[in-house]
Every structure is written in structure tokens, then in C-alpha cells.
């Protein structure tokens, strides 16, 4: 049996630039509350 959390159980947000939902990533674990955009491309496009 694998350990961890299923992808559909991870928290998600909506990107204000493209309107798509994006889910939590491990590299955002420490600052998930400050993450606003889903990618660098969306951040530049804003």
C-alpha cells in the first residue's frame, strides 16, 4: 500500500491570470499561503 496523499485530496487554488485551478506542490509547502500564480508564465502575463 503506498504512503502519502492522493492528488484529488491536495488543496487547490485558482490562478488569477489564466483562471485555471492548480494544486499544491511539495516545493510550495512552506509558502502555500503566498502562492498566487500557477506558473512563471502566468506571473509575467499578469
XYZ file of N, CA and C in Angstrom:
138
model
N 0.841 -1.182 0.000
C 0.000 0.000 0.000
C 0.886 1.245 0.000
N 0.704 2.166 -0.936
C 1.548 3.364 -0.994
C 1.210 4.359 0.119
N 2.224 5.070 0.555
C 2.042 6.106 1.567
C 1.779 7.440 0.887
N 1.246 8.399 1.633
C 1.056 9.737 1.095
C -0.409 10.102 0.936
N -0.637 11.151 0.132
C -1.968 11.699 -0.077
C -2.316 11.599 -1.556
N -3.555 11.273 -1.839
C -3.988 11.219 -3.243
C -4.051 12.633 -3.814
N -3.823 12.747 -5.121
C -3.782 14.062 -5.754
C -5.100 14.815 -5.608
N -6.223 14.123 -5.676
C -7.502 14.819 -5.562
C -7.772 15.317 -4.143
N -6.988 14.861 -3.172
C -7.141 15.320 -1.794
C -6.237 16.499 -1.446
N -5.369 16.932 -2.357
C -4.480 18.062 -2.106
C -5.248 19.373 -2.240
N -4.842 20.423 -1.519
C -5.504 21.718 -1.652
C -5.245 22.325 -3.029
N -6.179 23.167 -3.476
C -6.011 23.807 -4.776
C -6.465 25.263 -4.703
N -6.013 26.040 -5.685
C -6.371 27.461 -5.819
C -6.665 27.744 -7.279
N -7.214 28.919 -7.573
C -7.444 29.351 -8.946
C -6.462 30.458 -9.284
N -5.824 30.341 -10.425
C -4.856 31.333 -10.877
C -5.608 32.565 -11.397
N -5.285 33.765 -10.907
C -5.993 34.959 -11.372
C -5.639 35.360 -12.809
N -4.501 34.928 -13.312
C -4.084 35.305 -14.664
C -4.771 34.459 -15.728
N -4.787 33.133 -15.533
C -5.354 32.259 -16.568
C -6.687 31.647 -16.164
N -7.056 31.715 -14.891
C -8.335 31.200 -14.433
C -8.375 29.694 -14.215
N -7.258 29.019 -14.378
C -7.223 27.569 -14.202
C -6.928 27.216 -12.747
N -7.496 26.117 -12.275
C -7.144 25.665 -10.930
C -5.773 24.996 -10.935
N -5.033 25.181 -9.865
C -3.754 24.492 -9.720
C -3.671 23.945 -8.309
N -2.970 22.820 -8.162
C -2.918 22.130 -6.881
C -1.583 22.353 -6.193
N -1.574 22.020 -4.932
C -0.412 22.140 -4.056
C 0.746 21.333 -4.606
N 1.945 21.884 -4.510
C 3.176 21.169 -4.863
C 4.082 21.142 -3.646
N 4.909 20.120 -3.583
C 5.787 19.977 -2.422
C 6.736 21.159 -2.276
N 7.190 21.733 -3.409
C 8.111 22.866 -3.310
C 7.431 24.120 -2.755
N 6.090 24.146 -2.745
C 5.344 25.271 -2.180
C 4.904 25.002 -0.746
N 5.414 23.963 -0.122
C 4.934 23.539 1.195
C 5.092 24.635 2.243
N 6.203 25.343 2.215
C 6.452 26.357 3.246
C 5.675 27.644 3.018
N 5.384 27.984 1.769
C 4.729 29.277 1.499
C 3.478 29.142 0.632
N 2.672 28.128 0.876
C 1.451 27.900 0.093
C 0.489 29.080 0.205
N 0.455 29.756 1.345
C -0.448 30.888 1.516
C -0.050 32.084 0.652
N 1.238 32.211 0.310
C 1.693 33.327 -0.508
C 1.685 33.016 -2.002
N 1.505 31.771 -2.393
C 1.492 31.403 -3.814
C 0.209 31.928 -4.442
N 0.348 32.701 -5.542
C -0.810 33.293 -6.205
C -0.964 32.750 -7.621
N 0.136 32.637 -8.352
C 0.085 32.232 -9.757
C 0.515 30.783 -9.933
N -0.008 30.132 -10.978
C 0.286 28.717 -11.194
C 1.647 28.483 -11.840
N 2.206 29.489 -12.500
C 3.494 29.316 -13.165
C 4.183 30.660 -13.337
N 5.444 30.610 -13.742
C 6.176 31.851 -14.024
C 5.587 32.581 -15.217
N 5.102 31.841 -16.204
C 4.497 32.459 -17.387
C 3.252 33.266 -17.015
N 2.435 32.740 -16.129
C 1.242 33.478 -15.685
C 1.622 34.696 -14.849
N 2.666 34.579 -14.066
C 3.099 35.721 -13.263
C 3.565 36.852 -14.165
N 4.277 36.528 -15.241
C 4.767 37.542 -16.180
C 3.630 38.134 -16.991
N 2.606 37.339 -17.272
C 1.493 37.778 -18.117
C 0.561 38.752 -17.397
N 0.489 38.662 -16.098
C -0.471 39.433 -15.305
C -0.596 40.818 -15.787
